Short mmCIF file of C-alpha atoms and ligand atoms in Angstrom, two decimals:
data_model
loop_
_atom_site.label_atom_id
_atom_site.label_comp_id
_atom_site.label_asym_id
_atom_site.label_seq_id
_atom_site.Cartn_x
_atom_site.Cartn_y
_atom_site.Cartn_z
CA MET K 1 25.07 -17.56 -21.84
CA GLN K 2 24.95 -14.37 -19.76
CA LYS K 3 21.50 -12.84 -19.42
CA GLU K 4 21.01 -9.11 -19.98
CA LYS K 5 20.66 -7.35 -16.61
CA ILE K 6 17.19 -5.92 -16.10
CA ARG K 7 17.05 -2.48 -14.45
CA ARG K 8 14.43 -3.04 -11.79
CA ILE K 9 13.34 -0.80 -8.91
CA ILE K 10 10.70 -1.22 -6.21
CA VAL K 11 8.62 1.91 -5.61
CA ALA K 12 6.25 2.27 -2.66
CA LEU K 13 3.81 5.06 -1.90
CA SER K 14 2.82 5.22 1.77
CA GLY K 15 0.18 7.37 3.41
CA ALA K 16 2.15 10.56 4.07
CA SER K 17 1.13 13.71 2.30
CA GLY K 18 2.86 14.13 -1.09
CA ALA K 19 1.54 11.27 -3.22
CA ILE K 20 2.46 13.38 -6.26
CA TYR K 21 6.17 12.81 -5.57
CA GLY K 22 5.67 9.07 -5.99
CA ILE K 23 3.57 9.56 -9.10
CA ARG K 24 6.17 11.84 -10.68
CA LEU K 25 8.92 9.29 -9.92
CA LEU K 26 6.90 6.52 -11.59
CA GLU K 27 6.39 8.74 -14.65
CA ALA K 28 10.14 9.41 -14.87
CA LEU K 29 11.08 5.73 -14.49
CA GLN K 30 8.48 4.74 -17.08
CA ARG K 31 9.95 7.27 -19.54
CA ILE K 32 13.41 5.76 -19.24
CA LYS K 33 12.03 2.22 -19.36
CA ILE K 34 13.12 1.00 -15.96
CA GLU K 35 11.08 -1.92 -14.69
CA THR K 36 9.11 -0.84 -11.63
CA HIS K 37 7.40 -2.91 -8.95
CA LEU K 38 4.83 -0.74 -7.21
CA ILE K 39 3.19 -1.04 -3.81
CA ILE K 40 0.53 1.50 -2.81
CA SER K 41 -0.39 1.34 0.89
CA ARG K 42 -4.05 1.61 1.97
CA TRP K 43 -3.50 5.15 3.23
CA ALA K 44 -1.60 6.14 0.11
CA GLU K 45 -4.76 5.23 -1.81
CA VAL K 46 -6.52 7.85 0.32
CA THR K 47 -3.87 10.55 -0.21
CA ILE K 48 -3.83 9.88 -3.98
CA LYS K 49 -7.59 10.49 -4.02
CA MET K 50 -7.48 13.51 -1.69
CA GLU K 51 -4.39 15.28 -3.03
CA THR K 52 -4.16 14.51 -6.74
CA GLY K 53 -6.34 14.27 -9.81
CA TYR K 54 -5.21 10.68 -10.40
CA LEU K 55 -7.24 7.53 -9.89
CA VAL K 56 -5.36 4.80 -8.00
CA GLU K 57 -5.71 2.58 -11.09
CA GLU K 58 -4.02 5.26 -13.23
CA VAL K 59 -1.08 5.36 -10.83
CA GLN K 60 -0.84 1.56 -10.88
CA LYS K 61 -0.70 1.66 -14.70
CA LEU K 62 2.43 3.84 -14.53
CA ALA K 63 4.29 0.87 -13.07
CA THR K 64 5.37 -2.31 -14.82
CA TYR K 65 3.94 -4.42 -11.97
CA SER K 66 1.72 -3.46 -9.07
CA TYR K 67 0.94 -5.33 -5.83
CA SER K 68 -1.42 -5.08 -2.89
CA PRO K 69 0.34 -4.15 0.36
CA ASP K 70 -1.14 -7.36 1.82
CA ASN K 71 0.51 -9.58 -0.78
CA LEU K 72 3.47 -11.02 1.07
CA THR K 73 3.89 -13.60 -1.70
CA ALA K 74 4.87 -10.90 -4.25
CA PRO K 75 8.32 -11.35 -5.88
CA CYS K 76 9.78 -8.34 -4.03
CA ALA K 77 8.98 -10.05 -0.70
CA SER K 78 12.02 -12.28 -1.33
CA GLY K 79 15.70 -11.40 -1.46
CA SER K 80 16.18 -13.88 -4.31
CA PHE K 81 14.27 -11.45 -6.53
CA LEU K 82 17.02 -9.15 -7.79
CA THR K 83 16.47 -5.40 -7.79
CA GLU K 84 18.66 -2.31 -7.86
CA GLY K 85 16.88 -0.99 -4.79
CA MET K 86 13.73 0.55 -3.43
CA VAL K 87 12.27 4.02 -2.96
CA ILE K 88 9.48 4.83 -0.51
CA VAL K 89 8.02 8.13 -1.61
CA PRO K 90 6.37 9.67 0.28
CA CYS K 91 7.34 7.79 3.44
CA SER K 92 5.02 8.10 6.44
CA MET K 93 6.34 8.17 10.00
CA LYS K 94 4.55 4.87 10.58
CA THR K 95 6.34 3.13 7.71
CA LEU K 96 9.63 4.76 8.78
CA ALA K 97 9.12 3.36 12.30
CA ALA K 98 8.24 -0.10 10.99
CA ILE K 99 11.46 -0.23 8.93
CA ALA K 100 13.61 1.16 11.77
CA CYS K 101 12.27 -1.54 14.12
CA GLY K 102 12.23 -4.41 11.61
CA TYR K 103 8.47 -4.72 12.19
CA VAL K 104 7.34 -6.32 8.95
CA ASP K 105 3.57 -6.45 8.65
CA ASN K 106 2.95 -5.54 5.02
CA LEU K 107 4.67 -5.68 1.63
CA VAL K 108 6.11 -2.14 1.95
CA SER K 109 8.00 -2.89 5.18
CA ARG K 110 8.86 -6.43 4.00
CA ALA K 111 10.37 -5.21 0.71
CA ALA K 112 12.30 -2.49 2.59
CA ASP K 113 13.57 -5.04 5.12
CA ILE K 114 14.69 -7.30 2.26
CA THR K 115 16.35 -4.41 0.41
CA MET K 116 18.38 -3.58 3.53
CA LYS K 117 19.33 -7.14 4.39
CA GLU K 118 20.53 -7.74 0.83
CA GLY K 119 22.69 -4.59 0.99
CA ARG K 120 20.75 -2.86 -1.79
CA LYS K 121 19.94 0.81 -2.01
CA LEU K 122 16.96 1.99 0.05
CA ILE K 123 15.79 5.60 -0.34
CA LEU K 124 13.14 7.16 1.88
CA VAL K 125 11.37 10.46 1.26
CA PRO K 126 9.96 11.13 4.76
CA ARG K 127 7.20 13.73 5.07
CA GLU K 128 6.04 15.22 8.34
CA ALA K 129 6.31 18.64 9.98
CA PRO K 130 7.49 19.18 12.57
CA PHE K 131 9.45 15.99 13.25
CA ASN K 132 9.43 14.69 16.82
CA ALA K 133 12.38 12.97 18.50
CA ILE K 134 11.09 9.50 17.57
CA HIS K 135 10.91 10.43 13.88
CA LEU K 136 14.41 11.92 13.99
CA GLU K 137 15.88 8.96 15.90
CA ASN K 138 14.35 6.53 13.40
CA MET K 139 15.84 8.49 10.49
CA LEU K 140 19.25 8.68 12.16
CA LYS K 141 19.22 4.94 12.91
CA LEU K 142 18.41 4.09 9.29
CA CYS K 143 20.85 6.65 7.90
CA ARG K 144 23.62 4.99 9.94
CA LEU K 145 22.63 1.67 8.37
CA GLY K 146 23.13 3.09 4.88
CA VAL K 147 19.56 4.11 4.08
CA VAL K 148 19.42 7.35 2.07
CA ILE K 149 17.02 9.91 3.54
CA ILE K 150 15.85 12.52 1.03
CA PRO K 151 13.21 14.78 2.62
CA PRO K 152 11.11 16.76 0.14
CA VAL K 153 12.95 19.99 0.97
CA PRO K 154 13.41 22.32 -2.00
CA ALA K 155 16.57 24.25 -2.82
CA PHE K 156 15.68 27.78 -3.78
CA TYR K 157 18.81 28.37 -5.85
CA ILE K 158 16.95 26.55 -8.65
CA LYS K 159 14.57 29.57 -8.60
CA PRO K 160 11.35 27.53 -8.60
CA SER K 161 8.38 29.29 -10.15
CA THR K 162 5.80 26.51 -10.06
CA ILE K 163 4.84 23.67 -7.74
CA ASP K 164 6.00 21.35 -10.51
CA ASP K 165 9.51 22.80 -10.18
CA LEU K 166 9.49 21.88 -6.48
CA ILE K 167 8.20 18.35 -7.16
CA ASN K 168 10.75 17.80 -9.94
CA HIS K 169 13.58 18.96 -7.70
CA THR K 170 12.82 16.30 -5.07
CA VAL K 171 12.19 13.59 -7.67
CA GLY K 172 15.44 14.56 -9.43
CA LYS K 173 17.30 14.15 -6.12
CA VAL K 174 15.75 10.67 -5.74
CA LEU K 175 16.88 9.75 -9.27
CA ASP K 176 20.35 11.08 -8.41
CA GLY K 177 20.28 8.82 -5.34
CA LEU K 178 19.50 5.85 -7.59
CA GLY K 179 22.39 6.82 -9.87
CA ILE K 180 20.03 7.71 -12.71
CA ASP K 181 21.11 10.67 -14.83
CA ASN K 182 18.28 13.19 -15.15
CA GLU K 183 17.50 16.78 -15.98
CA LEU K 184 14.52 17.20 -13.70
CA TYR K 185 16.11 20.18 -11.98
CA GLU K 186 18.78 22.67 -12.83
CA ARG K 187 22.12 21.79 -11.26
CA TRP K 188 24.39 24.23 -9.50
CA LYS K 189 27.12 25.37 -11.84
C1 FMN M 1 -4.61 13.24 4.13
C2 FMN M 1 -3.62 12.56 5.03
C3 FMN M 1 -2.34 13.08 5.13
C4 FMN M 1 -1.39 12.47 5.96
N1 FMN M 1 -0.13 12.99 6.00
C5 FMN M 1 0.81 12.37 6.72
C6 FMN M 1 2.16 12.86 6.67
O1 FMN M 1 2.48 13.84 6.00
N2 FMN M 1 3.10 12.16 7.35
C7 FMN M 1 2.80 11.04 8.07
O2 FMN M 1 3.71 10.46 8.66
N3 FMN M 1 1.52 10.55 8.14
C8 FMN M 1 0.53 11.19 7.48
N4 FMN M 1 -0.76 10.71 7.50
C9 FMN M 1 -1.06 9.57 8.38
C10 FMN M 1 -0.73 8.22 7.75
O3 FMN M 1 -1.53 8.01 6.61
C11 FMN M 1 -0.97 7.09 8.79
O4 FMN M 1 0.00 7.16 9.82
C12 FMN M 1 -0.98 5.71 8.20
O5 FMN M 1 -1.12 4.77 9.23
C13 FMN M 1 0.28 5.43 7.41
O6 FMN M 1 0.24 4.09 6.98
P1 FMN M 1 1.20 3.58 5.83
O7 FMN M 1 2.57 4.03 6.17
O8 FMN M 1 1.06 2.08 5.85
O9 FMN M 1 0.70 4.15 4.56
C14 FMN M 1 -1.73 11.32 6.70
C15 FMN M 1 -3.02 10.79 6.60
C16 FMN M 1 -3.95 11.41 5.77
C17 FMN M 1 -5.34 10.82 5.69
#
């Protein structure tokens, strides 16, 4: 008998500024009942505390499953664990570099490495300003390998009036990238 396909996505928050983007994505995926496997890096724990009103435990509860970045025995550390893909939001320049070099030293880079090798969708939301040549080269290298790079850059034709509008625009673009219909931002008509 054929099993029903579970919609399952890996979400990682790394230690770049913009933890709220990851939190908003988890909230959206929870609303539409997509199974999420969450990894919060050590430095993302710090940005969650510094930048948002959320406790790390509250963010973990938004996900279906949550893992320590040190847990290389987690299901998403293996390609045999089927997922639709992975989003790293926000993505630090350190995690970007690790993925671009195949340097796998924690569950975030391991799961990303697996996602790429299995030919699944990998979306990065890189946050830094300005970018140096190393950052840009790493993004170009990954883009050429099929990784989708969605920087948190707002479009002003949506006429944002709150910070929430800006956050929802980026998260809506990530959902678009995953092929998930959403109304988080107003589309160009
Ligand atoms: C408050 C705060 C904000 C940071 N913002 C950024 C950022 O926007 N982009 C970035 O690449 N690194 C940023 N960092 C530095 C990263 O946290 C650091 O490079 C860390 O090693 C990333 O590790 P991770 O990718 O495993 O989370 C920030 C650090 C702190 C404490």
